[in-house]
Short mmCIF file of C-alpha atoms and ligand atoms in Angstrom, two decimals:
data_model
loop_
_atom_site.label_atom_id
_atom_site.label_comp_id
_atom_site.label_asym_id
_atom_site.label_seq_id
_atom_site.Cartn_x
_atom_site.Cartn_y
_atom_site.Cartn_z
CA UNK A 9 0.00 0.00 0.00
CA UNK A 10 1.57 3.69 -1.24
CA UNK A 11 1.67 5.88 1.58
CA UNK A 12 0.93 9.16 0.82
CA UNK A 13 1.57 12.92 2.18
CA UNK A 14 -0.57 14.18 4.40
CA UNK A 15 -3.65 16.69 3.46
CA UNK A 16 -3.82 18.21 6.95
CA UNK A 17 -6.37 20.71 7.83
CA UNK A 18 -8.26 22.43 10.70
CA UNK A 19 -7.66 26.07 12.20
CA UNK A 20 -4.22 24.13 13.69
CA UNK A 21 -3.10 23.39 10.64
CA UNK A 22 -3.81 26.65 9.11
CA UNK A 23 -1.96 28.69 12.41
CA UNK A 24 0.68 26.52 11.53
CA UNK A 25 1.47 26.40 8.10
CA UNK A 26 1.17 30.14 8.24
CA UNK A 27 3.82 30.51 10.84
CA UNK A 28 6.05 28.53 9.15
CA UNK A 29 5.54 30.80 5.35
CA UNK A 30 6.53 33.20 7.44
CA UNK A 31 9.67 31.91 8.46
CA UNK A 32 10.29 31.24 4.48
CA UNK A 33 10.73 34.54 3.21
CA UNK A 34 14.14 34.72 5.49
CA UNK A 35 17.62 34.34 4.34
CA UNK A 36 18.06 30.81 6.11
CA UNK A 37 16.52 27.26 4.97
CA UNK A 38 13.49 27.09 7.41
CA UNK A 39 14.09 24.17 10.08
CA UNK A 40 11.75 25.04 12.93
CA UNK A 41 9.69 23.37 15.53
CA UNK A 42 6.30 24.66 16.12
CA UNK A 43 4.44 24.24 19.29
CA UNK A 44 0.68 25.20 19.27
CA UNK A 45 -0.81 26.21 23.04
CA UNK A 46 -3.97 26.49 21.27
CA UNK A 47 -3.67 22.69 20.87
CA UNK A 48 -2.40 21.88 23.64
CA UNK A 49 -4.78 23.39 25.59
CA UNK A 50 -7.48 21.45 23.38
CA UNK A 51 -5.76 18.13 24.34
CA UNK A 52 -5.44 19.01 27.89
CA UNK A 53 -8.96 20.36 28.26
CA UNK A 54 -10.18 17.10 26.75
CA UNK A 55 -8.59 14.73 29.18
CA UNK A 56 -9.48 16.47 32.20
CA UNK A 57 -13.03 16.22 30.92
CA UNK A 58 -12.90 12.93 30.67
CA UNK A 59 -11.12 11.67 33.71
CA UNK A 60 -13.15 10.69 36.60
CA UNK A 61 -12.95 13.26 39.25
CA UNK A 62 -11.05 10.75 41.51
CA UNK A 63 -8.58 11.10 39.22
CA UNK A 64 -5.45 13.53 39.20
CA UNK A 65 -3.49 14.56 36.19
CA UNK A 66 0.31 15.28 36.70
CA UNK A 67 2.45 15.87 33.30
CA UNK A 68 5.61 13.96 32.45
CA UNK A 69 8.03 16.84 32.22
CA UNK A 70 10.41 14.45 29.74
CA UNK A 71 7.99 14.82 27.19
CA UNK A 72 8.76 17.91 26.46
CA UNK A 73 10.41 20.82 28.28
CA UNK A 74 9.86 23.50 26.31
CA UNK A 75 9.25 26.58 28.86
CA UNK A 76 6.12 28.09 26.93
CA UNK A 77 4.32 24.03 26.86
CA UNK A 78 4.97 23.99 30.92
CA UNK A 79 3.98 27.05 31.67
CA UNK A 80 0.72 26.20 29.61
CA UNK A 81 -0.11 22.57 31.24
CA UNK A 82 1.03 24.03 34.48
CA UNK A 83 -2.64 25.87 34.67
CA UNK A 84 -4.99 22.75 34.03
CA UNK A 85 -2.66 19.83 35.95
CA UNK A 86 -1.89 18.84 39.47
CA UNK A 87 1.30 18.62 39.20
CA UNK A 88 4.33 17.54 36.77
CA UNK A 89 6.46 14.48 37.29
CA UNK A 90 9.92 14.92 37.14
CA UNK A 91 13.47 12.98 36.97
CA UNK A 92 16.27 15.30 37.42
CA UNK A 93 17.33 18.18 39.28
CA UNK A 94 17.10 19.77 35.67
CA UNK A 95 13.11 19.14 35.30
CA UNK A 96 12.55 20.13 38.58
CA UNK A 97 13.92 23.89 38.42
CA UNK A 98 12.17 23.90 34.65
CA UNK A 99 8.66 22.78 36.76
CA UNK A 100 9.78 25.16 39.63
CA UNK A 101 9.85 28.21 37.02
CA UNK A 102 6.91 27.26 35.08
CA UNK A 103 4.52 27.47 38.33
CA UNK A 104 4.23 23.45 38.92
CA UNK A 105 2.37 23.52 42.37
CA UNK A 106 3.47 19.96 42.73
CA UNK A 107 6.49 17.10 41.94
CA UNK A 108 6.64 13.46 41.81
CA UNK A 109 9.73 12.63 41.15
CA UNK A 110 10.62 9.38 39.76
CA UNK A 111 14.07 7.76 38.11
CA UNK A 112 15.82 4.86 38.43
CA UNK A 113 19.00 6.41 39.34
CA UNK A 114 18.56 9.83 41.95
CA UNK A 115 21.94 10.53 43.55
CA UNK A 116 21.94 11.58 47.03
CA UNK A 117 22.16 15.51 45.53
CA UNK A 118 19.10 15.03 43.63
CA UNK A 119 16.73 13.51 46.45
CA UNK A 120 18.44 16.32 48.34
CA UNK A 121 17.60 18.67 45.55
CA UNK A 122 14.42 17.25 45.48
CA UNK A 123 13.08 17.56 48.93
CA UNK A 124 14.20 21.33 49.77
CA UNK A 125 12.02 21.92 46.37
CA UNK A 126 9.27 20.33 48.52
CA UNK A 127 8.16 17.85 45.92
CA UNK A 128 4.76 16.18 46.64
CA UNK A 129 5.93 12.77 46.17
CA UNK A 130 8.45 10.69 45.38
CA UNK A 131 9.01 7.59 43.52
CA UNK A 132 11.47 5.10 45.01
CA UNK A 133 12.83 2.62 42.81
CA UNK A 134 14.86 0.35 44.76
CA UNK A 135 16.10 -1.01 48.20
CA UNK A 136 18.78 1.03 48.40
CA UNK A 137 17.30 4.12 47.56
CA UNK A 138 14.34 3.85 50.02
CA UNK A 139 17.37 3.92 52.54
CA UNK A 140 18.80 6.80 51.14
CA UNK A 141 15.81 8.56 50.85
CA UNK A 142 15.68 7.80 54.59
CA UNK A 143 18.84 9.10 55.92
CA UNK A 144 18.94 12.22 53.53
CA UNK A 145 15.25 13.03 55.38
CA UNK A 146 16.36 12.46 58.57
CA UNK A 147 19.12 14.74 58.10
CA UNK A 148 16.96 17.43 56.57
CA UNK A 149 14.24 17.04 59.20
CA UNK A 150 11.81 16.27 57.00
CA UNK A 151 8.78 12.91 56.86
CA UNK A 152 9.38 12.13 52.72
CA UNK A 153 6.02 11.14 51.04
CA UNK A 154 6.85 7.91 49.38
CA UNK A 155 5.44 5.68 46.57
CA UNK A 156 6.87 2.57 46.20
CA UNK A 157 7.27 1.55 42.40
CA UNK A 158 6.65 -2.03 42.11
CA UNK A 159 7.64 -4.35 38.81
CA UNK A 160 5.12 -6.51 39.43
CA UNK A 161 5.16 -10.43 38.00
CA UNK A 162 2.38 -9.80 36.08
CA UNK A 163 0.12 -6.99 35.80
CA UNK A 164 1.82 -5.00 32.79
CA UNK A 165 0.95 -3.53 29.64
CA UNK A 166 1.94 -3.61 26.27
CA UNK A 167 3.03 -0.74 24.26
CA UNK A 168 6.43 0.35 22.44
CA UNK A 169 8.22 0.49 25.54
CA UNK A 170 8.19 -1.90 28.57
CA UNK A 171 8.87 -0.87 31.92
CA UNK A 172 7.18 -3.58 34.38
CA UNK A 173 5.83 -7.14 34.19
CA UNK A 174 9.11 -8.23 32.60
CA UNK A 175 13.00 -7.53 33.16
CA UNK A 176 13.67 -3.77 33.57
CA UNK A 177 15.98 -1.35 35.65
CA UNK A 178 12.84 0.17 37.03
CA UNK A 179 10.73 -0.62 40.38
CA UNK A 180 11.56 -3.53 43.18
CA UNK A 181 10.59 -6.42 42.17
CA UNK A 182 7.74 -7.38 43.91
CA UNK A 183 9.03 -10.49 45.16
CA UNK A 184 10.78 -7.89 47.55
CA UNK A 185 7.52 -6.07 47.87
CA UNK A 186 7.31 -7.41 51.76
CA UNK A 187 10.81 -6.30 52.60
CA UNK A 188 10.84 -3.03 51.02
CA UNK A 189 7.30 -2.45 53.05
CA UNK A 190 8.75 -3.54 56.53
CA UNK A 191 12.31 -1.48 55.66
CA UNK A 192 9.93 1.38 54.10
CA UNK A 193 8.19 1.19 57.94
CA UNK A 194 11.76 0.87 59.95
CA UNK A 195 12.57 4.01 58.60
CA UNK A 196 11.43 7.16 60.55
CA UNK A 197 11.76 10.07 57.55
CA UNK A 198 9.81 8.27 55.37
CA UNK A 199 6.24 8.25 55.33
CA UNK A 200 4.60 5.40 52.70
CA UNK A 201 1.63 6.85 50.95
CA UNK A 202 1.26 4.35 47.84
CA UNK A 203 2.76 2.87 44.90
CA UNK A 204 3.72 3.73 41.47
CA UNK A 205 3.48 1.35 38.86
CA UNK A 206 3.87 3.15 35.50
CA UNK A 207 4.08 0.04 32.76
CA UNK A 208 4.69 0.94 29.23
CA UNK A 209 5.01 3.67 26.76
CA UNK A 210 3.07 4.12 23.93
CA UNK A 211 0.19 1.99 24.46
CA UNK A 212 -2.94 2.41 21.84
CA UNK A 213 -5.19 -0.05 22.93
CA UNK A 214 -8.04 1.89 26.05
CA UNK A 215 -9.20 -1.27 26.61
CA UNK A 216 -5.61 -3.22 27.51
CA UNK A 217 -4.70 0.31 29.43
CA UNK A 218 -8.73 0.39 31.40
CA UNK A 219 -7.80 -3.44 32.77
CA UNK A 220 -4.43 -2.35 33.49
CA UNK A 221 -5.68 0.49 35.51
CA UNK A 222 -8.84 -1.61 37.53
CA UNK A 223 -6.26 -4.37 38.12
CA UNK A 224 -3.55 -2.06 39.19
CA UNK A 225 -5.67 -0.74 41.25
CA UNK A 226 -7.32 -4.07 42.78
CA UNK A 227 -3.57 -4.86 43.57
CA UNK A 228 -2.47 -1.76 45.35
CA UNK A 229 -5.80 -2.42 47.69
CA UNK A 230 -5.33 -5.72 48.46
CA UNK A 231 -0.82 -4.77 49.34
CA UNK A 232 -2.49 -2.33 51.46
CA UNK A 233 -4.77 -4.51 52.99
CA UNK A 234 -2.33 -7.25 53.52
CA UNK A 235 0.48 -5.26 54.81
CA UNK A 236 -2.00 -2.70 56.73
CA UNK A 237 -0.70 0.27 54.67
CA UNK A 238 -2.30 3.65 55.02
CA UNK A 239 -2.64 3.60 51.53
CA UNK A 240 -3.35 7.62 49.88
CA UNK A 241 -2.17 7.37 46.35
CA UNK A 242 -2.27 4.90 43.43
CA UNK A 243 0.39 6.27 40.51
CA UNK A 244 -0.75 4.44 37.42
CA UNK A 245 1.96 6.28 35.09
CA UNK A 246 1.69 7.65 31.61
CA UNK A 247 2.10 5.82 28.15
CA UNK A 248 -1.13 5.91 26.68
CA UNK A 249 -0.30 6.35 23.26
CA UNK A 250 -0.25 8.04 19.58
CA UNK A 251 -0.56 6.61 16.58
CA UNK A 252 1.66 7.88 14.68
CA UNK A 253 1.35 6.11 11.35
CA UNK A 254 -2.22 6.13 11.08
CA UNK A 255 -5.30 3.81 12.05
CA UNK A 256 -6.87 3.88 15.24
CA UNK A 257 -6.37 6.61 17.90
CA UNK A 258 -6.53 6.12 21.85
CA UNK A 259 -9.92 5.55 22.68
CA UNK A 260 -10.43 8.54 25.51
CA UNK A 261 -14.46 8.49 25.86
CA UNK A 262 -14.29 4.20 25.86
CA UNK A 263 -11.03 4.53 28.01
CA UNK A 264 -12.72 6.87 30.47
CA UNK A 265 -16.16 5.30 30.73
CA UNK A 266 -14.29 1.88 31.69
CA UNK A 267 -12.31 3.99 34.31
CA UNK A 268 -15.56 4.57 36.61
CA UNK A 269 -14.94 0.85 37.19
CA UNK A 270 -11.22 1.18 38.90
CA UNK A 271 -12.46 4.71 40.36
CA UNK A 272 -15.34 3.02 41.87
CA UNK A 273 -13.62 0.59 44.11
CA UNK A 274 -11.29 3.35 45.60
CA UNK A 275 -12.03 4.07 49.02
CA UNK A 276 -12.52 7.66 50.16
CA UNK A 277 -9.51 9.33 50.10
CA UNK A 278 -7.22 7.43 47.80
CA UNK A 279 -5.92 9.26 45.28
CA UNK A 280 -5.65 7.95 41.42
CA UNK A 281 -2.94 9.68 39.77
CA UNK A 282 -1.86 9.41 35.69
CA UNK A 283 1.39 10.27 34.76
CA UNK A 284 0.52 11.57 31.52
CA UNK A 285 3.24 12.61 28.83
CA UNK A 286 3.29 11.61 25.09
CA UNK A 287 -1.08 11.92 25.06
CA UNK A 288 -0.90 15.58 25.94
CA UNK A 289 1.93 16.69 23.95
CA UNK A 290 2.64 15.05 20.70
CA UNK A 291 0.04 16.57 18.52
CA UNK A 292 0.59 20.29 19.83
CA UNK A 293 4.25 20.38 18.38
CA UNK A 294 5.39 20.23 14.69
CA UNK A 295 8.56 19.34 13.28
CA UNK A 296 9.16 21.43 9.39
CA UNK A 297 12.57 21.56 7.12
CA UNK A 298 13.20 22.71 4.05
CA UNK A 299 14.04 20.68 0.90
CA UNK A 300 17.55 21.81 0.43
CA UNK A 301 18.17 19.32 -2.49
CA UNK A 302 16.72 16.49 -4.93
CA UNK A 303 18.19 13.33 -6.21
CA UNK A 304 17.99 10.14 -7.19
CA UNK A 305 20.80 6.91 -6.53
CA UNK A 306 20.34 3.57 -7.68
CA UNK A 307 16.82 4.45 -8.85
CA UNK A 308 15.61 5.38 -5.10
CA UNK A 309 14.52 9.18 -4.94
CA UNK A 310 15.52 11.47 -1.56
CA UNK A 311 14.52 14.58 -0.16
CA UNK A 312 17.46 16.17 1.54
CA UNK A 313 16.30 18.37 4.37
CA UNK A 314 17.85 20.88 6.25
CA UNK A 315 17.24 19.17 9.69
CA UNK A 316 17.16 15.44 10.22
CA UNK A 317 17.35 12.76 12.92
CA UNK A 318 19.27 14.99 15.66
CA UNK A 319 16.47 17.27 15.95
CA UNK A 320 13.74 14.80 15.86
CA UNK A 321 14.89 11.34 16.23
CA UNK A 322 12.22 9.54 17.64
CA UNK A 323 11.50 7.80 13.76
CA UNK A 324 15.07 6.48 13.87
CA UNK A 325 14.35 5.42 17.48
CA UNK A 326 11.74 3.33 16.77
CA UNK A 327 12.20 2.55 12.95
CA UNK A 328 9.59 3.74 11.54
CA UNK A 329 8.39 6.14 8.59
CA UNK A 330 6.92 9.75 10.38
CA UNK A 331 4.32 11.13 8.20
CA UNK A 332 4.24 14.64 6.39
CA UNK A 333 3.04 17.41 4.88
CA UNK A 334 4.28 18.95 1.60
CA UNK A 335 4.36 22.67 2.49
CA UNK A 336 4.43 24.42 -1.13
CA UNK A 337 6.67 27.27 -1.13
CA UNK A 338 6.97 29.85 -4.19
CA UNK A 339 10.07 31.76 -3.37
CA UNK A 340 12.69 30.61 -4.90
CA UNK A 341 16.18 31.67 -4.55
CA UNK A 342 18.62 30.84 -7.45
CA UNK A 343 18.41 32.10 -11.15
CA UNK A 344 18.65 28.68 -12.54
CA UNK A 345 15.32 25.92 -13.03
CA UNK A 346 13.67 25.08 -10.19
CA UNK A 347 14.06 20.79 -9.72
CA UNK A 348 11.50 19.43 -8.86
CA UNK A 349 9.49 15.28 -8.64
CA UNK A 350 6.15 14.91 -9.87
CA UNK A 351 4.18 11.86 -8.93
CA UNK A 352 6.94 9.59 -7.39
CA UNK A 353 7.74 8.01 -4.10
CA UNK A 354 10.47 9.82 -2.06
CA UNK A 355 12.56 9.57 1.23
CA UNK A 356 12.98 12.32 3.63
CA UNK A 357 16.59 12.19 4.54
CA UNK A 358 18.28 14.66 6.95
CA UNK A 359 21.49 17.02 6.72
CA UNK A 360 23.79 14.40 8.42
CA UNK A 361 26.47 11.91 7.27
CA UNK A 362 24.97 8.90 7.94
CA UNK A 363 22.51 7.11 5.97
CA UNK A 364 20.96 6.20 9.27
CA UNK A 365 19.51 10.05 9.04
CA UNK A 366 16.12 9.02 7.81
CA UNK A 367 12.69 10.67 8.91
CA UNK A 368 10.54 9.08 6.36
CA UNK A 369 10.55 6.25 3.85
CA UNK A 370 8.89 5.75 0.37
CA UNK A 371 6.16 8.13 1.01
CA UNK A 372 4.51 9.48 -2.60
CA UNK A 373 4.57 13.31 -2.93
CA UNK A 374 2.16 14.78 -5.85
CA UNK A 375 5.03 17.29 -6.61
CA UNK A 376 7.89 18.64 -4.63
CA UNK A 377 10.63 20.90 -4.80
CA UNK A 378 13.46 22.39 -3.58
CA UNK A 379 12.50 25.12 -1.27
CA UNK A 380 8.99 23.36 -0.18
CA UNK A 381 9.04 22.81 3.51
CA UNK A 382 8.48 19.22 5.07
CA UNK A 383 6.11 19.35 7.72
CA UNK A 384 6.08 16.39 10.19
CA UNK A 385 2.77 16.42 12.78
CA UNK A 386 2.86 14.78 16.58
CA UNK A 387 6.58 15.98 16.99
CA UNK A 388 5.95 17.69 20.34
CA UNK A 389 6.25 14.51 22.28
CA UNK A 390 9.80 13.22 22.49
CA UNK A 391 11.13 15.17 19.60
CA UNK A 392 13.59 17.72 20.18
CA UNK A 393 14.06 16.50 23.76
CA UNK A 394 15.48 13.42 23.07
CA UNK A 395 17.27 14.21 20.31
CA UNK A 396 21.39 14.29 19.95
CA UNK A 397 21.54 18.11 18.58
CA UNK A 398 25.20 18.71 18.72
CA UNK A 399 25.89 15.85 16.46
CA UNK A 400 27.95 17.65 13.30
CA UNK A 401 26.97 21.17 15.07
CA UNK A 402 24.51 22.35 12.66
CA UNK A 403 22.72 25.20 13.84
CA UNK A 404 19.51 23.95 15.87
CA UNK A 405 15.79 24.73 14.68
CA UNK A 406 13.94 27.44 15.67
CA UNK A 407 11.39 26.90 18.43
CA UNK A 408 8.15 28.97 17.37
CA UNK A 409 5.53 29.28 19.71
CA UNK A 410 1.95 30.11 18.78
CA UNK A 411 0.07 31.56 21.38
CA UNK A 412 -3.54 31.49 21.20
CA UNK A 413 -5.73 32.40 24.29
CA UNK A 414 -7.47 29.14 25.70
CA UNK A 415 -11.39 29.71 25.06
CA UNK A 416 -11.93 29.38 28.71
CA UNK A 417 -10.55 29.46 31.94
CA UNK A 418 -8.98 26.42 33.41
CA UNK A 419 -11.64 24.84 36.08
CA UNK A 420 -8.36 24.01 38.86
CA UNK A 421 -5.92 27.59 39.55
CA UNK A 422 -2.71 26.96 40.25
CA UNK A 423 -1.73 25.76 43.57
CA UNK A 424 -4.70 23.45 43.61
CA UNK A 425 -5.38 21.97 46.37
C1 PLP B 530 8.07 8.70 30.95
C2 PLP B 530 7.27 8.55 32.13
C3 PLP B 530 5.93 8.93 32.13
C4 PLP B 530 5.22 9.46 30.92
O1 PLP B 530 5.12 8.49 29.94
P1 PLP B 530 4.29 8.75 28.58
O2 PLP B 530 4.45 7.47 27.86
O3 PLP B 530 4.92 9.89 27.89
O4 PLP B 530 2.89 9.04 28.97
C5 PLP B 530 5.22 8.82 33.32
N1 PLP B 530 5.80 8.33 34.44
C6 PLP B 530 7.08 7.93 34.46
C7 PLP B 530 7.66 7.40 35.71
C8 PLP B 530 7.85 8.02 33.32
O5 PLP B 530 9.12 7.60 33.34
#
């Protein structure tokens, strides 16, 4: 089946195609992220609606860091989840009200860090660490809120990315689940208050992710029950999921009306948080570069961008084709004939010397040419951040942010509750 470029449209598409003919008429190649509040807000908005009120939001800062996208999601979430000393002064400045912090590796400076910022929570992730956590708290003279995070035996989810229910750095593993609780009890700073069991990234099925949820949840009752915990929060993670290529979508509505299930059996005052990261942020960012050149070897036809894989790697990551948008362009800068493929397959190749720099594969363009702009939706999740920018020191995109006022005022004001 022929894969074709995208035909996007809506008043998104049209705030940010015209952002980016702006950046055209300039005397550099246009390579540019784009991140649209207006869309982000959407996304955001739409979640909260559909969450059960039981339910608290918190954003996974990793996602993306841009300053303008926390700020934003710092007005309609309870708090952000963080993993480094970094993410926490970028939550700190954006007006986060409250921090879980989470990461399978915190040195004793970062928990440090982390409790004079006077995080809400925090995610322990081993043995060791729980003692850690316990000593640095006694020293600072301060009772740590605590969430275990468990790798259970079974109990996970599938997605792109496994973190629990098979062999990963993350969690105890909950054959240790009694010791860590009696230890986690021995210590004096630090005061249990739940678990965190975040399982998988990038997971498209609601239905998989709603039994994940209910069954998490039936398991953190019946630890607490067992090991007569005073059990206040149940951290079910992020990774629901995009789909990138196509097809079927998360579910929301069918994933939140099976949610009432899980949210029913909570007892008063337990707490069900998400983790969210990818869902809110991929489709409120855009990824565009300019053409810089055409050509064909060994009968295979490329698009040679002025950007590539370190800005917005993700594709390479997880090897597969990222869908675009032709942008036409009519500038045109040179006083020689314009080159130009009509009706032909094409790959979108980046600036760098590798072959490996490949964004898209044999995707069929109507007509393109030097000077049009690739535009590459769902980039504002794990784009730029996790991309290796310095590699061959090319000058890095722009980061264009389109401001649009949300329609309404977020229901929860910062520093909620
Ligand atoms: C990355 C991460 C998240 C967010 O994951 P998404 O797949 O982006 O939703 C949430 N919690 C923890 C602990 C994480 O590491």
């Amino acid at each position: 089946m022929t894969v074709r470029a995208l035909r996007p449209e809506g008043p998104a598409w049209e705030r940010v195609s015209q952002a980016l003919r702006g950046q055209a008429s300039g005397e550099q190649p246009v390579c540019a992220y784009v991140y649209d509040l207006g869309a982000l807000v959407e996304r955001v908005e739409a979640v909260r609606a559909a969450l059960p009120q039981r339910c608290e939001l918190y954003y996974a800062v990793k996602a993306n860091g841009h300053a303008a996208v926390l700020s934003t999601l710092a007005r309609y979430v309870e708090g952000f989840e963080v993993a480094s000393l970094g993410e926490i002064d970028k939550a700190l400045a954006a007006g986060a009200s409250r921090l879980a912090f989470s990461g399978p590796a915190k040195t004793d400076a970062q928990l440090t860090g982390a409790l004079r910022a006077g995080l809400g929570l925090l995610n322990v992730e081993s043995m060791h660490e729980l003692r850690r956590v316990g000593l640095i708290g006694a020293r600072l003279g301060v009772r740590v809120p605590v969430a275990l995070r468990v790798n259970r035996r079974a109990g996970g989810l599938a997605g792109a990315l496994r973190m629990a229910g098979t062999a990963t750095q993350f969690g105890v593993d909950e054959t240790l689940l009694a010791e860590a609780l009696e230890l986690a009890r021995a210590l004096p700073a630090v005061a249990l208050r739940g678990f965190h069991l975040h399982a998988a990234s990038n997971n498209l099925d609601a239905a998989a992710h709603t039994s994940f949820v209910a069954d998490s949840v039936a398991w953190c009752l019946r630890q607490a029950a067992r090991h007569r915990i005073d059990l206040d929060v149940i951290d079910v993670g992020g990774g629901i999921g995009v789909a990138y290529t196509g097809g079927e979508g998360f579910d929301l509505p069918g994933f939140a009306a099976g949610l009432a299930i899980a949210t029913d059996q909570l007892p008063p005052g337990v707490r069900l948080v998400f983790e969210l990261g990818r869902f809110l942020v991929a489709e409120a960012g855009w990824y565009a570069a300019e053409v810089l050149d055409l050509k064909c070897t060994h009968g295979r036809h490329f698009a040679v961008l002025r950007g590539g894989t370190h800005h917005f790697r993700l594709p390479a990551a997880w090897g597969y084709s990222h869908p675009f948008a032709v942008l036409p362009v009519e500038a045109w800068r040179y006083p020689f004939v314009r080159p130009q493929v009509r009706a032909m397959c094409v790959d979108a190749v980046g600036e760098l010397c590798t072959p490996r720099d490949v964004l898209a594969r044999q995707v069929w363009v109507e007509r393109l040419r030097i000077g049009d702009i690739l535009v590459f939706p769902l980039a504002g999740a794990y784009g730029w951040e996790i991309s290796h920018h310095d590699f061959l020191s090319h000058p890095h995109p722009a980061q264009l942010v389109l401001d649009r006022q949300p329609s309404r005022q977020p229901d929860r004001q910062p520093g909620w509750p």
